[in-house]
Amino acid sequence: MRRRSEKSAVPDPADFPTRPYDLVKEFTIALVVVALLTAGLAALFSSPDDRPVTLASWSRAAGADFTATAVAELGGTSGTAEYGPPYNHTPDAAQKIGPLGLQSAAGVRIPIDTANDFVLRPLTDAPEPPGVRVALAAWSAAPASRQQAWTKAYSDALAKAPGGDPAKVAGGDYGPVPVLTARLLGLARSGALDGQLQAEGKFYQTDYTRPLLFLSDGSYLESLARAQHLGGDQWGMMNETGNYPGQAWLWLYTFWYQIDPFKSSGNADALIWGLMAVLSLGLLLVPFIPGVRSIPRWTRVHRLIWRSYYREREAAVRARQSED
């Protein structure tokens, strides 16, 4: 009798009300709505799908800027040449957090000699006309002081030339620098320089460090960035295609560069890195920080999110109380 009573207590599915449900229709409606929303939001808020910037496109669009940057790389006065670790051992270039110099502690892990890596080696590796070979030999035979004098003189002359055009530079003692930079410009425009700076001795070339550093030393890449409101003192942000979630999540990191004391500090990168490390650690420790961990309970946001559950539970409690 007990087994039969327990069995009879199990509800019969046929006793529950039913209604027709067209799964295909619901799926089609949901698909169309989501597709329209995706297309509309993408049209309003998506990032522009610009073509990649390469050494070839830079040299074709702004040959004067490319030449001026090549001279700075050759003379060791570019941003990369004077950056310090992890690229070189430039004295007093590393940023610090107080007395702690994490940049120097990491050491030079990606050694880059801008003159050799960006200018001389590509010219040496490529089949060169006799005039370029003579220019390379003259550069190698000159002492460092003479090389710096040549690059400084030519850099100053380019700055004074109309539009920075190498063809309009006034005469002077520039040594082999004009010949070397002119040939490098030709290599870049042909697309060969991109491949040479990426060469790692591997089948797949995926290291873009050197081309990117060369590009960043010029003003062309920055001008494109500023046109999209992506400059260091601007608030723009662009999502990179194929690199989800892209840059959007970096807003908190870039925010600090816009305010003092960070935006006027020579150690901004190190200070902001340290600040973000502290904030990230604080986020990880939220469940263990007294007071902070109780904020959700105090604000009762969870009750707003799960309001239907709490409404039903309170109704059930009231029903039991009324029965009692």
PDB file of C-alpha atoms in Angstrom, residues 47-266:
ATOM      1  CA  SER A  47      36.307  50.532 -35.934  1.00  0.00           C
ATOM      2  CA  PRO A  48      37.495  51.413 -39.439  1.00  0.00           C
ATOM      3  CA  ASP A  49      39.074  48.508 -41.274  1.00  0.00           C
ATOM      4  CA  ASP A  50      42.201  50.314 -42.465  1.00  0.00           C
ATOM      5  CA  ARG A  51      44.909  48.642 -44.491  1.00  0.00           C
ATOM      6  CA  PRO A  52      48.075  47.706 -42.552  1.00  0.00           C
ATOM      7  CA  VAL A  53      50.817  50.323 -42.488  1.00  0.00           C
ATOM      8  CA  THR A  54      54.081  48.931 -43.839  1.00  0.00           C
ATOM      9  CA  LEU A  55      57.497  50.333 -44.617  1.00  0.00           C
ATOM     10  CA  ALA A  56      56.523  50.178 -48.277  1.00  0.00           C
ATOM     11  CA  SER A  57      53.319  52.204 -47.835  1.00  0.00           C
ATOM     12  CA  TRP A  58      55.119  54.687 -45.573  1.00  0.00           C
ATOM     13  CA  SER A  59      58.011  55.249 -47.993  1.00  0.00           C
ATOM     14  CA  ARG A  60      55.612  55.726 -50.913  1.00  0.00           C
ATOM     15  CA  ALA A  61      53.297  58.108 -49.068  1.00  0.00           C
ATOM     16  CA  ALA A  62      55.918  60.118 -47.138  1.00  0.00           C
ATOM     17  CA  GLY A  63      59.357  59.612 -48.645  1.00  0.00           C
ATOM     18  CA  ALA A  64      60.786  62.705 -46.934  1.00  0.00           C
ATOM     19  CA  ASP A  65      59.754  61.450 -43.495  1.00  0.00           C
ATOM     20  CA  PHE A  66      61.163  58.009 -44.260  1.00  0.00           C
ATOM     21  CA  THR A  67      64.505  59.506 -45.321  1.00  0.00           C
ATOM     22  CA  ALA A  68      64.742  61.732 -42.240  1.00  0.00           C
ATOM     23  CA  THR A  69      63.973  58.743 -40.007  1.00  0.00           C
ATOM     24  CA  ALA A  70      66.565  56.581 -41.802  1.00  0.00           C
ATOM     25  CA  VAL A  71      69.191  59.272 -41.149  1.00  0.00           C
ATOM     26  CA  ALA A  72      68.262  59.290 -37.447  1.00  0.00           C
ATOM     27  CA  GLU A  73      68.535  55.488 -37.317  1.00  0.00           C
ATOM     28  CA  LEU A  74      71.929  55.649 -39.019  1.00  0.00           C
ATOM     29  CA  GLY A  75      73.167  58.320 -36.629  1.00  0.00           C
ATOM     30  CA  GLY A  76      71.789  56.634 -33.503  1.00  0.00           C
ATOM     31  CA  THR A  77      69.543  59.574 -32.567  1.00  0.00           C
ATOM     32  CA  SER A  78      66.105  58.009 -33.127  1.00  0.00           C
ATOM     33  CA  GLY A  79      63.667  57.080 -30.382  1.00  0.00           C
ATOM     34  CA  THR A  80      64.539  53.390 -30.650  1.00  0.00           C
ATOM     35  CA  ALA A  81      68.288  54.061 -30.644  1.00  0.00           C
ATOM     36  CA  GLU A  82      67.976  56.011 -27.382  1.00  0.00           C
ATOM     37  CA  TYR A  83      65.216  53.928 -25.765  1.00  0.00           C
ATOM     38  CA  GLY A  84      67.325  51.730 -23.521  1.00  0.00           C
ATOM     39  CA  PRO A  85      66.275  48.231 -22.387  1.00  0.00           C
ATOM     40  CA  PRO A  86      65.048  45.918 -23.804  1.00  0.00           C
ATOM     41  CA  TYR A  87      66.658  47.175 -27.048  1.00  0.00           C
ATOM     42  CA  ASN A  88      69.985  48.730 -26.055  1.00  0.00           C
ATOM     43  CA  HIS A  89      72.131  49.947 -23.167  1.00  0.00           C
ATOM     44  CA  THR A  90      71.505  53.690 -23.496  1.00  0.00           C
ATOM     45  CA  PRO A  91      72.657  55.269 -20.192  1.00  0.00           C
ATOM     46  CA  ASP A  92      69.924  56.756 -17.953  1.00  0.00           C
ATOM     47  CA  ALA A  93      67.202  55.954 -20.493  1.00  0.00           C
ATOM     48  CA  ALA A  94      65.326  53.387 -18.397  1.00  0.00           C
ATOM     49  CA  GLN A  95      62.278  54.455 -16.383  1.00  0.00           C
ATOM     50  CA  LYS A  96      62.021  53.782 -12.670  1.00  0.00           C
ATOM     51  CA  ILE A  97      59.504  53.432  -9.877  1.00  0.00           C
ATOM     52  CA  GLY A  98      61.345  55.337  -7.179  1.00  0.00           C
ATOM     53  CA  PRO A  99      64.764  53.671  -6.922  1.00  0.00           C
ATOM     54  CA  LEU A 100      63.515  50.483  -8.581  1.00  0.00           C
ATOM     55  CA  GLY A 101      64.399  50.180 -12.276  1.00  0.00           C
ATOM     56  CA  LEU A 102      62.439  47.213 -13.580  1.00  0.00           C
ATOM     57  CA  GLN A 103      63.262  48.091 -17.178  1.00  0.00           C
ATOM     58  CA  SER A 104      66.989  47.827 -16.490  1.00  0.00           C
ATOM     59  CA  ALA A 105      66.549  44.739 -14.330  1.00  0.00           C
ATOM     60  CA  ALA A 106      64.962  42.886 -17.246  1.00  0.00           C
ATOM     61  CA  GLY A 107      68.019  43.684 -19.367  1.00  0.00           C
ATOM     62  CA  VAL A 108      68.470  43.918 -23.113  1.00  0.00           C
ATOM     63  CA  ARG A 109      66.394  40.979 -24.393  1.00  0.00           C
ATOM     64  CA  ILE A 110      65.820  42.234 -27.958  1.00  0.00           C
ATOM     65  CA  PRO A 111      69.155  43.768 -28.930  1.00  0.00           C
ATOM     66  CA  ILE A 112      68.756  46.325 -31.712  1.00  0.00           C
ATOM     67  CA  ASP A 113      71.466  48.428 -33.302  1.00  0.00           C
ATOM     68  CA  THR A 114      69.406  50.805 -35.429  1.00  0.00           C
ATOM     69  CA  ALA A 115      72.245  51.726 -37.800  1.00  0.00           C
ATOM     70  CA  ASN A 116      73.105  48.112 -38.584  1.00  0.00           C
ATOM     71  CA  ASP A 117      69.661  46.501 -38.276  1.00  0.00           C
ATOM     72  CA  PHE A 118      67.581  49.153 -40.057  1.00  0.00           C
ATOM     73  CA  VAL A 119      70.004  50.565 -42.644  1.00  0.00           C
ATOM     74  CA  LEU A 120      73.405  48.939 -43.169  1.00  0.00           C
ATOM     75  CA  ARG A 121      72.512  45.245 -42.984  1.00  0.00           C
ATOM     76  CA  PRO A 122      69.544  45.494 -45.406  1.00  0.00           C
ATOM     77  CA  LEU A 123      71.767  47.383 -47.840  1.00  0.00           C
ATOM     78  CA  THR A 124      74.573  44.870 -47.456  1.00  0.00           C
ATOM     79  CA  ASP A 125      72.293  41.859 -47.931  1.00  0.00           C
ATOM     80  CA  ALA A 126      70.610  43.217 -51.036  1.00  0.00           C
ATOM     81  CA  PRO A 127      72.362  43.157 -54.457  1.00  0.00           C
ATOM     82  CA  GLU A 128      73.759  46.675 -54.657  1.00  0.00           C
ATOM     83  CA  PRO A 129      75.014  48.943 -57.441  1.00  0.00           C
ATOM     84  CA  PRO A 130      78.744  49.821 -57.318  1.00  0.00           C
ATOM     85  CA  GLY A 131      78.025  53.307 -55.960  1.00  0.00           C
ATOM     86  CA  VAL A 132      76.188  51.887 -52.939  1.00  0.00           C
ATOM     87  CA  ARG A 133      78.978  49.401 -52.248  1.00  0.00           C
ATOM     88  CA  VAL A 134      81.469  52.268 -52.279  1.00  0.00           C
ATOM     89  CA  ALA A 135      79.254  54.254 -49.908  1.00  0.00           C
ATOM     90  CA  LEU A 136      79.014  51.296 -47.524  1.00  0.00           C
ATOM     91  CA  ALA A 137      82.778  50.895 -47.542  1.00  0.00           C
ATOM     92  CA  ALA A 138      83.273  54.623 -46.879  1.00  0.00           C
ATOM     93  CA  TRP A 139      80.853  54.485 -43.951  1.00  0.00           C
ATOM     94  CA  SER A 140      82.547  51.438 -42.423  1.00  0.00           C
ATOM     95  CA  ALA A 141      86.002  52.999 -42.748  1.00  0.00           C
ATOM     96  CA  ALA A 142      85.032  56.280 -41.032  1.00  0.00           C
ATOM     97  CA  PRO A 143      85.389  56.739 -37.253  1.00  0.00           C
ATOM     98  CA  ALA A 144      82.243  57.092 -35.166  1.00  0.00           C
ATOM     99  CA  SER A 145      82.738  60.829 -34.705  1.00  0.00           C
ATOM    100  CA  ARG A 146      82.887  61.324 -38.467  1.00  0.00           C
ATOM    101  CA  GLN A 147      79.790  59.216 -39.007  1.00  0.00           C
ATOM    102  CA  GLN A 148      77.851  61.278 -36.480  1.00  0.00           C
ATOM    103  CA  ALA A 149      79.021  64.504 -38.111  1.00  0.00           C
ATOM    104  CA  TRP A 150      77.759  63.299 -41.498  1.00  0.00           C
ATOM    105  CA  THR A 151      74.333  62.238 -40.215  1.00  0.00           C
ATOM    106  CA  LYS A 152      73.874  65.425 -38.169  1.00  0.00           C
ATOM    107  CA  ALA A 153      74.782  67.639 -41.113  1.00  0.00           C
ATOM    108  CA  TYR A 154      72.449  65.781 -43.443  1.00  0.00           C
ATOM    109  CA  SER A 155      69.630  65.732 -40.888  1.00  0.00           C
ATOM    110  CA  ASP A 156      69.923  69.499 -40.435  1.00  0.00           C
ATOM    111  CA  ALA A 157      69.984  70.006 -44.199  1.00  0.00           C
ATOM    112  CA  LEU A 158      66.842  67.880 -44.649  1.00  0.00           C
ATOM    113  CA  ALA A 159      65.054  69.951 -42.008  1.00  0.00           C
ATOM    114  CA  LYS A 160      65.874  73.137 -43.954  1.00  0.00           C
ATOM    115  CA  ALA A 161      64.981  71.734 -47.389  1.00  0.00           C
ATOM    116  CA  PRO A 162      61.507  72.597 -48.785  1.00  0.00           C
ATOM    117  CA  GLY A 163      59.167  69.830 -47.655  1.00  0.00           C
ATOM    118  CA  GLY A 164      62.160  67.872 -46.366  1.00  0.00           C
ATOM    119  CA  ASP A 165      62.733  66.695 -49.940  1.00  0.00           C
ATOM    120  CA  PRO A 166      66.172  65.028 -50.282  1.00  0.00           C
ATOM    121  CA  ALA A 167      66.327  66.239 -53.877  1.00  0.00           C
ATOM    122  CA  LYS A 168      66.212  69.862 -52.651  1.00  0.00           C
ATOM    123  CA  VAL A 169      68.919  69.588 -49.986  1.00  0.00           C
ATOM    124  CA  ALA A 170      71.661  72.181 -50.244  1.00  0.00           C
ATOM    125  CA  GLY A 171      75.196  70.996 -50.898  1.00  0.00           C
ATOM    126  CA  GLY A 172      77.396  70.035 -47.973  1.00  0.00           C
ATOM    127  CA  ASP A 173      79.699  67.452 -46.475  1.00  0.00           C
ATOM    128  CA  TYR A 174      77.314  64.572 -45.911  1.00  0.00           C
ATOM    129  CA  GLY A 175      79.679  61.736 -46.783  1.00  0.00           C
ATOM    130  CA  PRO A 176      77.922  58.584 -48.031  1.00  0.00           C
ATOM    131  CA  VAL A 177      74.724  59.278 -46.103  1.00  0.00           C
ATOM    132  CA  PRO A 178      72.623  60.566 -49.066  1.00  0.00           C
ATOM    133  CA  VAL A 179      73.569  57.552 -51.188  1.00  0.00           C
ATOM    134  CA  LEU A 180      72.753  55.072 -48.414  1.00  0.00           C
ATOM    135  CA  THR A 181      69.403  56.610 -47.494  1.00  0.00           C
ATOM    136  CA  ALA A 182      68.354  57.019 -51.123  1.00  0.00           C
ATOM    137  CA  ARG A 183      69.021  53.331 -51.786  1.00  0.00           C
ATOM    138  CA  LEU A 184      67.177  52.364 -48.575  1.00  0.00           C
ATOM    139  CA  LEU A 185      64.198  54.420 -49.746  1.00  0.00           C
ATOM    140  CA  GLY A 186      64.223  52.482 -53.023  1.00  0.00           C
ATOM    141  CA  LEU A 187      64.309  49.167 -51.171  1.00  0.00           C
ATOM    142  CA  ALA A 188      61.414  50.240 -48.968  1.00  0.00           C
ATOM    143  CA  ARG A 189      59.282  51.355 -51.902  1.00  0.00           C
ATOM    144  CA  SER A 190      59.841  48.024 -53.638  1.00  0.00           C
ATOM    145  CA  GLY A 191      58.608  46.168 -50.534  1.00  0.00           C
ATOM    146  CA  ALA A 192      61.936  44.399 -50.018  1.00  0.00           C
ATOM    147  CA  LEU A 193      62.781  46.195 -46.774  1.00  0.00           C
ATOM    148  CA  ASP A 194      59.695  44.829 -44.982  1.00  0.00           C
ATOM    149  CA  GLY A 195      60.812  41.288 -45.694  1.00  0.00           C
ATOM    150  CA  GLN A 196      64.420  41.962 -44.723  1.00  0.00           C
ATOM    151  CA  LEU A 197      63.539  43.414 -41.329  1.00  0.00           C
ATOM    152  CA  GLN A 198      61.217  40.494 -40.586  1.00  0.00           C
ATOM    153  CA  ALA A 199      63.694  37.776 -41.576  1.00  0.00           C
ATOM    154  CA  GLU A 200      64.383  35.458 -38.624  1.00  0.00           C
ATOM    155  CA  GLY A 201      65.757  32.423 -40.397  1.00  0.00           C
ATOM    156  CA  LYS A 202      62.364  30.718 -40.044  1.00  0.00           C
ATOM    157  CA  PHE A 203      59.805  29.641 -42.614  1.00  0.00           C
ATOM    158  CA  TYR A 204      57.001  31.725 -41.068  1.00  0.00           C
ATOM    159  CA  GLN A 205      57.944  35.348 -40.375  1.00  0.00           C
ATOM    160  CA  THR A 206      55.797  36.577 -37.499  1.00  0.00           C
ATOM    161  CA  ASP A 207      58.115  38.974 -35.624  1.00  0.00           C
ATOM    162  CA  TYR A 208      57.202  42.539 -36.603  1.00  0.00           C
ATOM    163  CA  THR A 209      59.241  44.194 -33.853  1.00  0.00           C
ATOM    164  CA  ARG A 210      61.850  45.819 -36.085  1.00  0.00           C
ATOM    165  CA  PRO A 211      59.494  47.149 -38.764  1.00  0.00           C
ATOM    166  CA  LEU A 212      57.188  48.543 -36.062  1.00  0.00           C
ATOM    167  CA  LEU A 213      60.042  50.265 -34.251  1.00  0.00           C
ATOM    168  CA  PHE A 214      61.287  51.775 -37.501  1.00  0.00           C
ATOM    169  CA  LEU A 215      57.760  52.997 -38.287  1.00  0.00           C
ATOM    170  CA  SER A 216      57.245  54.439 -34.823  1.00  0.00           C
ATOM    171  CA  ASP A 217      60.453  56.476 -35.052  1.00  0.00           C
ATOM    172  CA  GLY A 218      58.978  58.477 -37.933  1.00  0.00           C
ATOM    173  CA  SER A 219      56.085  60.936 -37.833  1.00  0.00           C
ATOM    174  CA  TYR A 220      53.942  59.250 -40.493  1.00  0.00           C
ATOM    175  CA  LEU A 221      52.511  56.523 -38.263  1.00  0.00           C
ATOM    176  CA  GLU A 222      51.772  59.042 -35.515  1.00  0.00           C
ATOM    177  CA  SER A 223      49.964  61.300 -37.989  1.00  0.00           C
ATOM    178  CA  LEU A 224      47.722  58.403 -39.010  1.00  0.00           C
ATOM    179  CA  ALA A 225      47.077  57.581 -35.354  1.00  0.00           C
ATOM    180  CA  ARG A 226      46.182  61.165 -34.495  1.00  0.00           C
ATOM    181  CA  ALA A 227      43.805  61.340 -37.448  1.00  0.00           C
ATOM    182  CA  GLN A 228      41.912  58.461 -35.782  1.00  0.00           C
ATOM    183  CA  HIS A 229      42.170  60.158 -32.354  1.00  0.00           C
ATOM    184  CA  LEU A 230      44.645  57.538 -31.150  1.00  0.00           C
ATOM    185  CA  GLY A 231      47.438  59.837 -30.006  1.00  0.00           C
ATOM    186  CA  GLY A 232      48.867  59.566 -26.519  1.00  0.00           C
ATOM    187  CA  ASP A 233      47.014  62.711 -25.407  1.00  0.00           C
ATOM    188  CA  GLN A 234      43.804  61.713 -27.169  1.00  0.00           C
ATOM    189  CA  TRP A 235      40.994  59.450 -26.018  1.00  0.00           C
ATOM    190  CA  GLY A 236      40.364  57.423 -29.139  1.00  0.00           C
ATOM    191  CA  MET A 237      40.590  53.643 -29.223  1.00  0.00           C
ATOM    192  CA  MET A 238      40.492  51.192 -32.097  1.00  0.00           C
ATOM    193  CA  ASN A 239      39.749  47.495 -32.053  1.00  0.00           C
ATOM    194  CA  GLU A 240      42.252  45.415 -33.996  1.00  0.00           C
ATOM    195  CA  THR A 241      40.795  42.994 -36.528  1.00  0.00           C
ATOM    196  CA  GLY A 242      41.466  39.400 -35.521  1.00  0.00           C
ATOM    197  CA  ASN A 243      42.797  40.323 -32.061  1.00  0.00           C
ATOM    198  CA  TYR A 244      39.731  39.990 -29.823  1.00  0.00           C
ATOM    199  CA  PRO A 245      39.018  41.785 -27.586  1.00  0.00           C
ATOM    200  CA  GLY A 246      41.432  44.259 -29.139  1.00  0.00           C
ATOM    201  CA  GLN A 247      42.241  47.514 -27.419  1.00  0.00           C
ATOM    202  CA  ALA A 248      38.882  48.406 -25.895  1.00  0.00           C
ATOM    203  CA  TRP A 249      39.740  46.794 -22.556  1.00  0.00           C
ATOM    204  CA  LEU A 250      42.840  49.043 -22.310  1.00  0.00           C
ATOM    205  CA  TRP A 251      40.785  52.158 -21.541  1.00  0.00           C
ATOM    206  CA  LEU A 252      41.677  52.056 -17.849  1.00  0.00           C
ATOM    207  CA  TYR A 253      45.375  51.737 -18.683  1.00  0.00           C
ATOM    208  CA  THR A 254      45.387  54.634 -21.173  1.00  0.00           C
ATOM    209  CA  PHE A 255      43.215  56.788 -18.901  1.00  0.00           C
ATOM    210  CA  TRP A 256      46.098  57.529 -16.541  1.00  0.00           C
ATOM    211  CA  TYR A 257      48.213  59.032 -19.330  1.00  0.00           C
ATOM    212  CA  GLN A 258      45.674  61.846 -19.662  1.00  0.00           C
ATOM    213  CA  ILE A 259      45.961  63.173 -16.100  1.00  0.00           C
ATOM    214  CA  ASP A 260      48.687  64.528 -13.840  1.00  0.00           C
ATOM    215  CA  PRO A 261      51.095  63.585 -12.467  1.00  0.00           C
ATOM    216  CA  PHE A 262      51.444  60.847 -15.080  1.00  0.00           C
ATOM    217  CA  LYS A 263      51.069  62.866 -18.286  1.00  0.00           C
ATOM    218  CA  SER A 264      53.909  65.205 -17.293  1.00  0.00           C
ATOM    219  CA  SER A 265      56.222  62.545 -15.832  1.00  0.00           C
ATOM    220  CA  GLY A 266      59.239  61.101 -17.583  1.00  0.00           C
TER     221      GLY A 266
END
